[in-house]
Amino acid sequence: FIINMVDEATLQVVRGALRGVKVAAPHDRVLKNECCFSFDTAESPGGIYINLRTFQAFGEDFLALDQQRTKNTLYLHEKAHRVPLEEEGDAEKEAVKIRPEGGMQVSLGGGPKYRLEKKKELVVMDPSAGSTLRVPLPCPDLPELLLQAIASLEAHEDSSTKDHVTEWAEELRPSRYAENLPQLEASRKISPNPKDWRCDESGVTENLWLNLSTGFIGSGRQNFDGSGGNGAALRHYEATGRKYPLVVKLGTLSPHGGDVYS
C-alpha cells in the first residue's frame, strides 16, 4: 500500500485541531458502521465520517450538523467499494474468514462474491473559513495521539454488533423511575430535524435534554470550565416539584439505546 506524507503547514493545522481527540477504550460505545441520522455507510456515495471525539458516524449530509453540535473538527472518513472476486479460490478463502483484512464481518456460509476495498482519510474541518483539509491514510507523519485514535477506532467492534450478540442473554431491569414514569398529555410535537431543536427556556441549540414526562427541552448542566449548558433542564425538574426525573439527550436516541439521565 501507499504511505502518504504531509508538509509542515498541514501538520500545523492538524495539531491545532487535536483538542478533545480520544483513543477509544474497550468500554467505549463506538458507532462507526452507519450514520446516526440516516442509513449511510462506507458504501454510500459520500462514505461515512467518524467523529474522533464521540466515536459516532455520520453521512455526508449530516457532517456539518454534527460539527456544529459537537464543535469537533477531526473526522475519519471511510469510503468503500465492492471489488469482485475473480477466482473461485479467492471466494472460498473469503468464505472461511470471520473478520478479513479491513475489519468487515463476513458470513461463513458460501462466502460473498466480492470484497470491500476501503479508502481512508483524515478530514480537518474549518467552519470559519468554510474549508476542509483532507489527508490520505496511512500517514505516519501525523501526531502520535491521532494515529492511536484512528487505530483504536479501526480495531474497535461496532457497538451495535455487540448489542445484537448480547441482547439474548441480557436481563433487562426497569429503572425505578421508568417503571411508573408519569407522562403528561402531549402538548407539542418534537421535530425529527435536529436543526429545529432549542432550549425552551433560553433558546440555545447545544447539549439539549428532553424530559420524558413533560416534553420540556432544556439545556444540560454547565461544566466546571463554563462549557456544556446553562442548567435549564435541572431548573425545570426543580420547578415541577422534582416529580419528573428522567431526561434523554437529544441526538443520542437510536434503536440500540440513548443517553438517559435521572
Coordinates of N, CA, C and O in Angstrom, one line a residue, residues 129-249:
A129 N -13.7 29.3 7.9 CA -13.3 29.5 6.6 C -14.1 28.8 5.5 O -14.0 29.0 4.3
G130 N -15.0 27.9 6.0 CA -15.8 27.1 5.1 C -15.0 26.2 4.2 O -15.4 25.8 3.1
S131 N -13.8 25.7 4.8 CA -13.0 24.8 4.0 C -12.7 23.5 4.7 O -13.0 23.4 5.9
T132 N -12.3 22.5 4.0 CA -12.0 21.2 4.5 C -10.6 20.7 4.0 O -10.3 20.8 2.8
L133 N -9.8 20.2 4.9 CA -8.5 19.7 4.6 C -8.6 18.2 4.7 O -9.1 17.6 5.7
R134 N -8.0 17.5 3.7 CA -8.1 16.0 3.7 C -6.7 15.4 3.6 O -5.9 15.9 2.7
V135 N -6.4 14.5 4.5 CA -5.0 13.8 4.5 C -5.3 12.3 4.2 O -5.8 11.6 5.1
P136 N -4.8 11.8 3.1 CA -5.0 10.4 2.8 C -4.2 9.5 3.8 O -3.1 9.9 4.3
L137 N -4.8 8.4 4.2 CA -4.2 7.5 5.2 C -3.8 6.2 4.5 O -4.3 5.8 3.5
P138 N -2.7 5.5 5.0 CA -2.0 5.8 6.2 C -1.0 6.9 6.1 O -0.5 7.1 5.0
C139 N -0.7 7.7 7.1 CA 0.2 8.8 7.1 C 1.0 8.8 8.4 O 0.5 9.3 9.4
P140 N 2.2 8.2 8.5 CA 2.9 8.1 9.7 C 3.4 9.5 10.3 O 3.9 9.6 11.4
D141 N 3.3 10.6 9.5 CA 3.7 11.9 9.9 C 2.8 12.5 10.9 O 3.1 13.5 11.5
L142 N 1.6 12.0 11.0 CA 0.5 12.6 11.9 C 1.0 12.4 13.3 O 1.7 11.5 13.7
P143 N 0.4 13.3 14.2 CA 0.8 13.2 15.7 C 0.4 11.9 16.2 O -0.6 11.2 15.8
E144 N 1.2 11.4 17.2 CA 1.0 10.0 17.7 C -0.4 9.8 18.3 O -1.0 8.8 18.2
L145 N -0.9 10.8 19.0 CA -2.2 10.7 19.6 C -3.3 10.4 18.5 O -4.2 9.6 18.7
L146 N -3.1 11.1 17.4 CA -4.1 10.9 16.3 C -3.9 9.6 15.7 O -5.0 8.9 15.4
L147 N -2.7 9.1 15.5 CA -2.5 7.7 15.0 C -3.1 6.7 15.9 O -3.7 5.7 15.4
Q148 N -3.0 6.9 17.2 CA -3.6 5.9 18.2 C -5.1 6.0 18.2 O -5.7 4.9 18.2
A149 N -5.6 7.2 18.0 CA -7.1 7.3 18.0 C -7.7 6.6 16.8 O -8.7 5.9 16.9
I150 N -7.0 6.8 15.6 CA -7.5 6.2 14.4 C -7.4 4.7 14.5 O -8.3 3.9 14.1
A151 N -6.2 4.2 15.0 CA -6.0 2.8 15.1 C -7.0 2.1 16.1 O -7.5 1.0 15.9
S152 N -7.4 2.8 17.2 CA -8.3 2.3 18.1 C -9.7 2.2 17.5 O -10.4 1.2 17.8
L153 N -10.1 3.1 16.7 CA -11.4 3.0 16.0 C -11.4 1.9 15.0 O -12.4 1.2 14.9
E154 N -10.4 1.7 14.3 CA -10.3 0.6 13.3 C -10.4 -0.7 14.0 O -11.0 -1.7 13.4
A155 N -9.8 -0.8 15.2 CA -9.7 -2.1 15.9 C -11.0 -2.4 16.7 O -11.3 -3.5 17.0
H156 N -11.7 -1.3 17.0 CA -12.9 -1.5 17.9 C -14.1 -2.0 17.1 O -14.4 -1.6 16.0
E157 N -14.8 -3.0 17.8 CA -16.0 -3.5 17.2 C -17.1 -2.5 17.3 O -17.2 -1.8 18.3
D158 N -17.9 -2.4 16.3 CA -19.1 -1.5 16.4 C -20.0 -2.0 17.5 O -20.4 -3.1 17.6
S159 N -20.5 -1.0 18.3 CA -21.3 -1.4 19.5 C -22.6 -1.9 19.1 O -23.2 -2.7 19.9
S160 N -23.2 -1.6 18.0 CA -24.4 -2.1 17.6 C -24.3 -3.6 17.3 O -25.2 -4.4 17.6
T161 N -23.1 -4.1 16.8 CA -22.9 -5.5 16.7 C -22.9 -6.2 18.0 O -23.4 -7.3 18.2
K162 N -22.2 -5.6 19.0 CA -22.1 -6.2 20.3 C -23.5 -6.3 20.9 O -23.9 -7.2 21.6
D163 N -24.4 -5.2 20.7 CA -25.7 -5.3 21.2 C -26.5 -6.5 20.7 O -27.2 -7.1 21.4
H164 N -26.4 -6.8 19.4 CA -27.1 -7.9 18.8 C -26.6 -9.2 19.4 O -27.4 -10.1 19.6
V165 N -25.3 -9.3 19.8 CA -24.8 -10.5 20.3 C -25.3 -10.7 21.8 O -25.6 -11.8 22.2
T166 N -25.3 -9.6 22.5 CA -25.6 -9.8 24.0 C -27.1 -9.6 24.3 O -27.5 -10.0 25.4
E167 N -27.9 -9.1 23.4 CA -29.3 -8.8 23.8 C -30.1 -10.1 24.2 O -31.0 -10.0 25.0
W168 N -29.7 -11.3 23.7 CA -30.4 -12.5 24.0 C -30.1 -12.9 25.5 O -31.0 -13.5 26.1
A169 N -28.9 -12.6 26.0 CA -28.6 -13.1 27.3 C -28.8 -12.0 28.4 O -28.8 -12.3 29.6
E170 N -29.0 -10.8 27.9 CA -29.1 -9.7 28.9 C -30.4 -9.6 29.6 O -31.5 -9.7 28.9
E171 N -30.4 -9.6 30.9 CA -31.6 -9.4 31.6 C -31.9 -7.9 31.8 O -31.2 -7.2 32.4
L172 N -33.0 -7.5 31.3 CA -33.4 -6.1 31.3 C -34.2 -5.8 32.6 O -35.2 -6.4 32.8
R173 N -33.7 -4.9 33.4 CA -34.4 -4.5 34.6 C -34.8 -3.0 34.5 O -34.0 -2.1 34.2
P174 N -36.1 -2.7 34.6 CA -36.5 -1.3 34.5 C -36.0 -0.4 35.6 O -35.8 -0.8 36.7
S175 N -35.7 0.8 35.2 CA -35.2 1.8 36.2 C -36.4 2.0 37.2 O -37.5 2.0 36.9
R176 N -36.0 2.4 38.5 CA -37.0 2.6 39.5 C -37.8 3.8 39.1 O -39.0 4.0 39.6
Y177 N -37.3 4.7 38.3 CA -38.0 5.9 37.8 C -38.9 5.5 36.6 O -40.0 6.0 36.4
A178 N -38.3 4.7 35.7 CA -39.0 4.4 34.4 C -40.2 3.5 34.6 O -41.2 3.6 33.8
E179 N -40.2 2.6 35.6 CA -41.2 1.6 35.7 C -42.6 2.3 35.9 O -43.6 1.8 35.3
N180 N -42.7 3.3 36.6 CA -44.0 4.0 36.8 C -43.9 5.5 36.4 O -44.4 6.4 37.1
L181 N -43.2 5.7 35.3 CA -42.9 7.1 34.9 C -44.2 7.8 34.5 O -45.0 7.4 33.6
P182 N -44.5 8.9 35.2 CA -45.7 9.7 34.8 C -45.4 10.5 33.5 O -44.3 11.0 33.2
Q183 N -46.4 10.5 32.6 CA -46.3 11.2 31.3 C -47.5 12.1 31.1 O -48.7 11.6 31.1
L184 N -47.3 13.4 31.1 CA -48.3 14.4 30.9 C -48.9 14.3 29.5 O -48.2 13.8 28.6
E185 N -50.1 14.8 29.3 CA -50.7 14.8 28.0 C -49.9 15.7 27.0 O -49.4 16.8 27.4
A186 N -49.6 15.1 25.8 CA -48.7 15.8 24.9 C -49.3 17.1 24.4 O -50.5 17.2 24.0
S187 N -48.5 18.2 24.5 CA -49.0 19.5 24.1 C -48.2 20.0 22.9 O -48.4 21.1 22.4
R188 N -47.2 19.2 22.4 CA -46.4 19.6 21.3 C -45.9 18.4 20.6 O -45.9 17.3 21.1
K189 N -45.3 18.6 19.4 CA -44.7 17.5 18.7 C -43.2 17.9 18.5 O -42.9 19.0 18.0
I190 N -42.3 17.0 18.9 CA -40.9 17.3 18.7 C -40.4 17.0 17.3 O -40.7 15.9 16.8
S191 N -39.8 18.0 16.7 CA -39.4 17.8 15.3 C -38.3 16.8 15.2 O -37.4 16.7 16.0
P192 N -38.3 16.0 14.1 CA -37.2 15.0 13.9 C -36.0 15.6 13.4 O -34.9 15.0 13.3
N193 N -36.1 16.9 13.0 CA -34.9 17.6 12.4 C -34.1 18.3 13.5 O -34.6 19.2 14.2
P194 N -32.9 17.9 13.8 CA -32.1 18.4 14.8 C -31.9 20.0 14.7 O -31.6 20.6 15.7
K195 N -32.0 20.5 13.5 CA -31.8 21.9 13.3 C -32.9 22.7 14.0 O -32.8 23.9 14.3
D196 N -34.1 22.1 14.3 CA -35.2 22.7 15.0 C -35.1 22.7 16.5 O -36.0 23.3 17.1
W197 N -34.2 21.9 17.0 CA -34.2 21.8 18.5 C -33.6 23.0 19.2 O -32.5 23.5 18.8
R198 N -34.3 23.5 20.2 CA -33.8 24.6 21.0 C -34.3 24.5 22.5 O -35.3 23.9 22.7
C199 N -33.5 25.0 23.3 CA -33.9 25.0 24.8 C -35.2 25.9 24.9 O -35.2 27.0 24.4
D200 N -36.2 25.3 25.6 CA -37.4 26.0 25.8 C -37.3 27.3 26.7 O -38.1 28.2 26.6
E201 N -36.2 27.3 27.5 CA -36.0 28.4 28.4 C -35.1 29.5 27.8 O -35.5 30.7 27.8
S202 N -34.0 29.1 27.2 CA -33.0 30.1 26.7 C -32.9 30.2 25.2 O -32.3 31.1 24.7
G203 N -33.3 29.1 24.5 CA -33.2 29.2 23.0 C -31.9 28.6 22.5 O -31.6 28.6 21.3
V204 N -31.0 28.2 23.4 CA -29.7 27.6 22.9 C -29.9 26.3 22.2 O -30.9 25.6 22.4
T205 N -29.0 25.9 21.4 CA -29.1 24.8 20.5 C -28.2 23.6 20.8 O -28.1 22.7 20.0
E206 N -27.4 23.7 21.9 CA -26.4 22.7 22.1 C -26.7 22.0 23.5 O -27.3 22.6 24.4
N207 N -26.3 20.7 23.6 CA -26.4 20.0 24.9 C -27.9 20.0 25.4 O -28.1 20.4 26.5
L208 N -28.8 19.5 24.6 CA -30.2 19.6 24.9 C -30.7 18.3 25.4 O -30.4 17.2 24.9
W209 N -31.6 18.4 26.4 CA -32.2 17.2 27.1 C -33.7 17.3 27.0 O -34.3 18.3 27.4
L210 N -34.3 16.2 26.7 CA -35.8 16.1 26.6 C -36.4 15.4 27.8 O -36.0 14.3 28.1
N211 N -37.2 16.1 28.6 CA -37.9 15.5 29.7 C -38.9 14.5 29.2 O -39.8 14.9 28.5
L212 N -38.8 13.2 29.6 CA -39.7 12.2 29.1 C -41.1 12.2 29.7 O -41.9 11.4 29.3
S213 N -41.3 13.0 30.7 CA -42.6 13.2 31.3 C -43.4 14.4 30.7 O -44.6 14.3 30.4
T214 N -42.7 15.5 30.6 CA -43.3 16.8 30.3 C -43.1 17.2 28.9 O -43.8 18.1 28.4
G215 N -42.1 16.7 28.2 CA -41.8 17.1 26.9 C -40.9 18.4 26.8 O -40.6 18.9 25.7
F216 N -40.5 18.9 28.0 CA -39.7 20.1 28.0 C -38.3 19.8 27.5 O -37.7 18.8 27.9
I217 N -37.8 20.7 26.7 CA -36.4 20.6 26.2 C -35.6 21.7 26.9 O -35.9 22.9 26.8
G218 N -34.6 21.2 27.6 CA -33.7 22.1 28.4 C -32.3 21.9 28.2 O -31.8 20.7 27.9
S219 N -31.5 22.9 28.4 CA -30.0 22.8 28.3 C -29.5 22.0 29.5 O -30.0 22.1 30.6
G220 N -28.4 21.3 29.3 CA -27.8 20.5 30.3 C -27.0 21.3 31.3 O -27.0 22.6 31.2
R221 N -26.4 20.6 32.2 CA -25.6 21.3 33.3 C -24.3 22.0 32.7 O -23.8 21.5 31.7
Q222 N -23.9 23.0 33.4 CA -22.7 23.7 33.0 C -21.5 23.0 33.6 O -21.5 22.6 34.8
N223 N -20.4 22.8 32.8 CA -19.2 22.2 33.3 C -18.4 23.2 34.0 O -18.6 24.4 34.0
F224 N -17.3 22.6 34.7 CA -16.5 23.5 35.5 C -15.8 24.6 34.7 O -15.5 25.6 35.2
D225 N -15.6 24.3 33.4 CA -14.9 25.3 32.6 C -15.8 26.2 31.9 O -15.4 27.0 31.0
G226 N -17.1 26.2 32.2 CA -18.1 27.1 31.6 C -18.8 26.5 30.4 O -19.8 27.1 29.9
S227 N -18.3 25.4 29.9 CA -19.0 24.8 28.7 C -20.1 23.8 29.1 O -20.3 23.7 30.3
G228 N -20.8 23.3 28.2 CA -21.8 22.3 28.5 C -23.2 22.8 28.4 O -24.0 22.3 27.5
G229 N -23.7 23.7 29.2 CA -25.0 24.2 29.1 C -25.3 25.2 30.2 O -24.4 25.7 30.9
N230 N -26.6 25.6 30.4 CA -26.9 26.6 31.4 C -27.8 26.1 32.5 O -28.3 26.8 33.3
G231 N -28.1 24.7 32.5 CA -28.8 24.1 33.6 C -30.3 24.2 33.5 O -31.0 24.0 34.5
A232 N -30.9 24.6 32.3 CA -32.3 24.8 32.2 C -33.1 23.5 32.5 O -34.2 23.5 33.1
A233 N -32.6 22.3 32.1 CA -33.3 21.1 32.3 C -33.4 20.8 33.8 O -34.4 20.3 34.3
L234 N -32.4 21.1 34.6 CA -32.4 20.8 36.0 C -33.4 21.8 36.7 O -34.1 21.4 37.6
R235 N -33.3 23.1 36.2 CA -34.3 24.0 36.8 C -35.7 23.7 36.6 O -36.6 23.8 37.4
H236 N -36.0 23.1 35.4 CA -37.4 22.6 35.1 C -37.8 21.5 36.0 O -38.9 21.5 36.5
Y237 N -36.8 20.6 36.3 CA -37.1 19.5 37.2 C -37.4 20.0 38.6 O -38.4 19.6 39.3
E238 N -36.7 21.0 39.1 CA -36.9 21.6 40.4 C -38.3 22.4 40.4 O -39.0 22.3 41.4
A239 N -38.5 23.1 39.3 CA -39.8 23.9 39.2 C -41.0 23.1 39.2 O -42.1 23.6 39.6
T240 N -40.9 21.9 38.7 CA -42.1 21.0 38.6 C -42.2 20.0 39.8 O -42.8 19.0 39.7
G241 N -41.6 20.4 40.9 CA -41.7 19.7 42.2 C -40.9 18.4 42.2 O -41.2 17.5 43.0
R242 N -39.9 18.3 41.4 CA -39.0 17.1 41.4 C -39.8 15.8 41.1 O -39.4 14.7 41.6
K243 N -40.8 15.9 40.3 CA -41.7 14.7 40.1 C -41.3 14.1 38.7 O -41.8 12.9 38.5
Y244 N -40.6 14.7 37.9 CA -40.3 14.2 36.5 C -38.8 14.1 36.3 O -38.2 15.0 35.7
P245 N -38.2 13.0 36.7 CA -36.7 12.9 36.8 C -36.0 12.5 35.5 O -34.8 12.7 35.4
L246 N -36.7 11.8 34.6 CA -36.0 11.2 33.5 C -35.9 12.1 32.3 O -36.9 12.6 31.8
V247 N -34.6 12.2 31.8 CA -34.4 13.0 30.6 C -33.5 12.2 29.6 O -32.7 11.4 30.1
V248 N -33.6 12.5 28.3 CA -32.8 11.8 27.3 C -32.1 12.9 26.5 O -32.7 13.9 26.2
K249 N -30.9 12.7 26.2 CA -30.1 13.7 25.4 C -30.5 13.6 24.0 O -30.4 12.6 23.4

